[in-house]
Amino acid sequence: MIQLSNIFKWYNVGGNRSFVLKDINLTINEGEFVSIMGPSGSGKSTLLHILGLLDEPNEGSYLFQEQEVLHLKEKQRSTLYKEHIGFVFQAYHLIDELTVYENIETPLIYKNLKGSERKAIVADLIDRFGIVGKKDLFPAQLSGGQQQLVGIARALATTPKLLLADEPTGNLNSKQGEEIMELFKQLNQEDGVTIIQVTHSEKNAEYGSRIIELLDGQVVK
Amino acid sequence: MLKNYFKIAWRNLQKHKFHTFINVVGLACGLSFALAIGAYIWQESTFDSQLKNVNNQYVLQSEWKSPEMGMPITTLGALPKALKEEYPDLVRNYYRFDGITCVLSYGDQTFNEEAALGDSTLLSMYGLPLLYGNAATALKDPFSLVITNDIALKYFGKTDVLGQQVNVKNFTGETHPFTVTAVLDKLPKNSVTNLNESLNNKVFLSSEAVDFFKRNLDSWQNAFIVGYVELQAGISPEMLKQPMKDLLVKHTDEKVVNNLIPTLNPLSNYHLKKDNGLIEKMLFTLGCIAGFILLMAVVNFINLSINGSTSRLKEIGVRKVMGSSRKQLGFQFIGESVLMVCLAFFIAVLLYPFISPAFSAILGQELPKIYTFSYSIWLYIFLACLAIGLSAGLYPAFRLSALKTINSVKGKIPHNLGNTSFLRSLVGFQFVVALSVIMAAGIISRQVSLFFSNNLGYDKESLITVKVPRDWSETGLSHMKAVQQALKDLPQIENISLSYDTPGGQGQMATGVLNFAQDTGNEQPSVSAQYILADTSFAATYKIPMLAGKFLDDKINQDLAKVVISEKASQLLGFKNPNDALNQQVYLKPNDFPATIVGVTKDFYAASMRDAQTPVIWTNIKADNLFRYFSIRLNAGNLGQHLASIEKEWKKLLPNTPFEYQFMDESIDALYKTELQLKNAAYTATILSSLIVFLGIVGLVSLNVQKRRKEIGVRKVLGSTVNGIISLFMKDLLITFIVAIVIACPLVYLFISKWLQSYSIQITLTPLFFILPILLLASVAAAIIGLQTVKAAKSNPVDSLRDE
Ligand SMILES: Nc1ncnc2c1ncn2[C@@H]1O[C@H](COP(=O)(O)OP(=O)(O)O)[C@@H](O)[C@H]1O
Ligand SMILES: [Mg+2]
């Protein structure tokens, strides 16, 4: 599903290249649940952002479903988001001005679904994530764990094949974290969603089927 | 999709209430001002548009080579009629009137009214709206009377007054009942019944009544008739040049033919172009002021929108990740700002009825009601909303949505954003406009107050003018002299003078100018002076000082006139010293009538202070028996009581003449109407532009404080004082402010000195005119910044550093 080859990413700091990613080669197959681990500053987020097309590497190639996706036109990229990729952020990044319901509905609007279809999908997700009672609340009225549930529900609304999550439990307590991990596992096993998550916790990494370890911008394991 | 955008937009506006409020209010202020000024400009530029066939309607006026031969705004009485009768293919119709003042009385009410003694075509030719009566026949009978609805209300208290009779007095004192044959509805603004400030007729008499008033409309010698013609379709005024010339040759003498060029001025733009385009220039200036204020408000709006939108970077990023295209984001931002502009416009329109009385006072003129706006105006308003909204939304729509998604998601505002030279120049522009407006307002008000200070060369305080009944015979004059003497004996009156003209606008200097020279013959260079026919107490009443000799006396010599001239006139005649002019002989043109100079007065402003002091010449009314006004100087004391006592005596002396007085300082006000408009508009603009610039600073600084909260926290932890932090924000705007000063000062200097040049007396521009506004704006701006930042600077750094 994903094939990265010779990915380099660097920043120019004081005239010197400071490498964040050095020659990353990576293949991830459909249906995998991958955890990326490594010390702080090792380039985990950068890698995930590149995988999620939020950021571009300075060198290398990225095939997504056998198709080169670097340097895509903006329109094609938004199509990829709409059809294939869901993103979960460490800081949730819900839209503060929208209710829970509307946040989950937003990607469906961009997908140009009809009102009735959207209603059905959102209702289903809300039900599944157990946040029916919260659907008319605004993000600020929710706890961190609840917000992250909404964030995941939103990422899943378009039924993406690939779910990317950058420390999804980083701001949550361990019980909330466990719930999210159970959810991921279930998504991966029952719905066949490919998941790539960045995590600091060995325990969370165990939920996945494979662990990639980064050190100073290089894959060490 | 749209619903989602709208929802987001609305919630965003709500969430950032303070920001929205400042933004919408600032824009609404600018828009209300522009709307009011725009409505005024629209009204003035469509002045005659409601007249029937306005594009074929012309007013027939005169260019005289020699100004004493006639007035520029009138024409020869017989010319319009002859044009229609002899050139029916060119001229479809004509209307003429002789502007007279007559005394109307009904029951115990007696008033002076300006009346138009004119052709019956008035009612049919222009499609003036009639409430009652028949347009075709109303002005046929010699003793018919057509009045406007407000005159009907004034005399009868109702408008349904057909057949009612009013007594009208002619100039020899005879009265005759006139019957109301038609009542006009509220007249549209037009140059037929209201040719200029002093000709605003509301009473219309038939041309058949000329005999009763001893006037003559059909004469080739009467050059004081206001004439209008309606040309046939497709006929241009140029095509009448030759016919008019031919008519003059056929009917008048060589002198008129050589001196007169009749001109046809189209009514469609007469109002704007008259008085050398005074109104048009004023509208242009007002338009510029309104335009700048609006531009400033719009810039403010754009600036605040852009700054506000940077706080929504995260939303932009998240939306992109959810599959939004840049186009959709663009639409969202543009939509939001259009929504906000519409809100501001809605407020401006709601405010309009409330602010228009204030603007009416400022402009000295009613503003049109909002429901009279034409569809095209609403269309323009809508387009303006769209354009303003678009320009405010474009920046976030394009710049922010083009940022790297990763940076947006992280909420990382790139260094160059929100602090770019573009945004700085927007704030700078606001400073420039605000500074310029404040400076200009100060200078304009100083200059205008010059006109109203008592440096006219005569004392305008406690001075009134009263119209007297017109009986221009020797008996008439001696009767008036007796009245004058009786009034003078009143303790309330210090002095009183009878004259044909008065300075300062009231008399309009109707006699025009008189040319005179030290030699006979028309080839000699002569002095053109304002001509005042007055009695012997004129200079004493007006307190015009004598430099040499004495003012006029009553010993009339039929062969040798006595004249008094002003200092300017004596200089123009070539006398270095006023005393040299005494007892010198001059010849009054064009007839070379000999006259002796018996006195020289100090110079004064006989007309408007826009122009230089003109030379003045007086002759005694006793020689010509022409008079129109008493000028009365009141003694100190309660003016109201004085006037009441004088009126009581007046009623006894002249029972059939209303006592209608005008304070000299008020008639002088009327003389500077456009200047007062400008001054008031400049004041309003000052308040508005200051308000907008302050709102702009408030909005900008509050956003900056928000953006730099963390920085403030860090700096405090590192030991910065509260003052240090406040000065951080001040420094931010200081450079922009300095640049604005550097631009505004020369700009204002350039335009203002050009404006001042149109006046003969000018204030001198001192640096203070520039420094004071700078200090004013700077101190208020500093206060605002201080108040806003002090809270952030005092806050506990822990609060701002905690998140994440
Ligand atoms: N805009 C940037 N400029 C310079 N260096 C950066 C920039 N963004 C990230 N980095 C560097 O890249 C490295 C990797 O960052 P990141 O991928 O966020 O690490 P991780 O998520 O593993 O903690 C860090 O050392 C960070 O300092
Ligand atoms: Mg990270």
Short mmCIF file of C-alpha atoms and ligand atoms in Angstrom, two decimals, chain A residues 9-13 18-21 37-49 55 166-167 198 200 214, chain B residues 407 410 412, ligand 1:
data_model
loop_
_atom_site.label_atom_id
_atom_site.label_comp_id
_atom_site.label_asym_id
_atom_site.label_seq_id
_atom_site.Cartn_x
_atom_site.Cartn_y
_atom_site.Cartn_z
CA LYS A 9 14.23 15.58 5.03
CA TRP A 10 16.39 18.36 6.25
CA TYR A 11 16.18 21.92 7.52
CA ASN A 12 18.74 24.58 6.90
CA VAL A 13 19.88 25.74 10.28
CA SER A 18 20.26 19.55 9.74
CA PHE A 19 18.84 16.19 8.76
CA VAL A 20 15.59 15.11 10.31
CA LEU A 21 15.10 12.03 8.13
CA MET A 37 8.62 4.67 18.15
CA GLY A 38 11.74 6.56 19.06
CA PRO A 39 13.07 9.24 21.33
CA SER A 40 11.84 12.78 21.14
CA GLY A 41 13.24 14.64 18.18
CA SER A 42 14.03 11.51 16.24
CA GLY A 43 11.73 12.49 13.37
CA LYS A 44 8.62 10.40 14.10
CA SER A 45 6.15 13.20 13.55
CA THR A 46 7.96 14.35 10.47
CA LEU A 47 7.73 10.88 9.00
CA LEU A 48 4.05 10.62 9.81
CA HIS A 49 3.38 14.05 8.28
CA ASP A 55 4.67 17.74 4.61
CA ASP A 166 0.41 11.10 15.91
CA GLU A 167 0.56 10.23 19.59
CA VAL A 198 3.33 7.30 16.53
CA HIS A 200 6.00 6.71 23.12
CA LEU A 214 13.58 5.67 14.62
CA ASN B 407 2.33 24.70 9.48
CA LYS B 410 0.56 23.36 14.01
CA LYS B 412 2.50 28.15 13.26
N1 LIG C 1 10.78 23.96 10.98
C1 LIG C 1 11.86 23.30 11.51
N2 LIG C 1 13.06 23.87 11.42
C2 LIG C 1 14.15 23.24 11.93
N3 LIG C 1 14.11 22.06 12.55
C3 LIG C 1 12.90 21.46 12.70
C4 LIG C 1 11.72 22.05 12.17
N4 LIG C 1 10.67 21.25 12.43
C5 LIG C 1 11.19 20.19 13.10
N5 LIG C 1 12.52 20.31 13.24
C6 LIG C 1 13.42 19.36 13.88
O1 LIG C 1 13.18 18.09 13.37
C7 LIG C 1 13.45 17.13 14.34
C8 LIG C 1 12.35 16.09 14.35
O2 LIG C 1 11.17 16.59 14.77
P1 LIG C 1 9.89 15.69 14.98
O3 LIG C 1 9.64 14.94 13.75
O4 LIG C 1 8.77 16.55 15.48
O5 LIG C 1 10.39 14.72 16.15
P2 LIG C 1 9.54 13.74 17.06
O6 LIG C 1 8.13 13.80 16.61
O7 LIG C 1 10.20 12.45 16.84
O8 LIG C 1 9.72 14.25 18.46
C9 LIG C 1 13.57 17.84 15.67
O9 LIG C 1 14.93 17.79 16.08
C10 LIG C 1 13.19 19.26 15.37
O10 LIG C 1 14.04 20.14 16.05
#
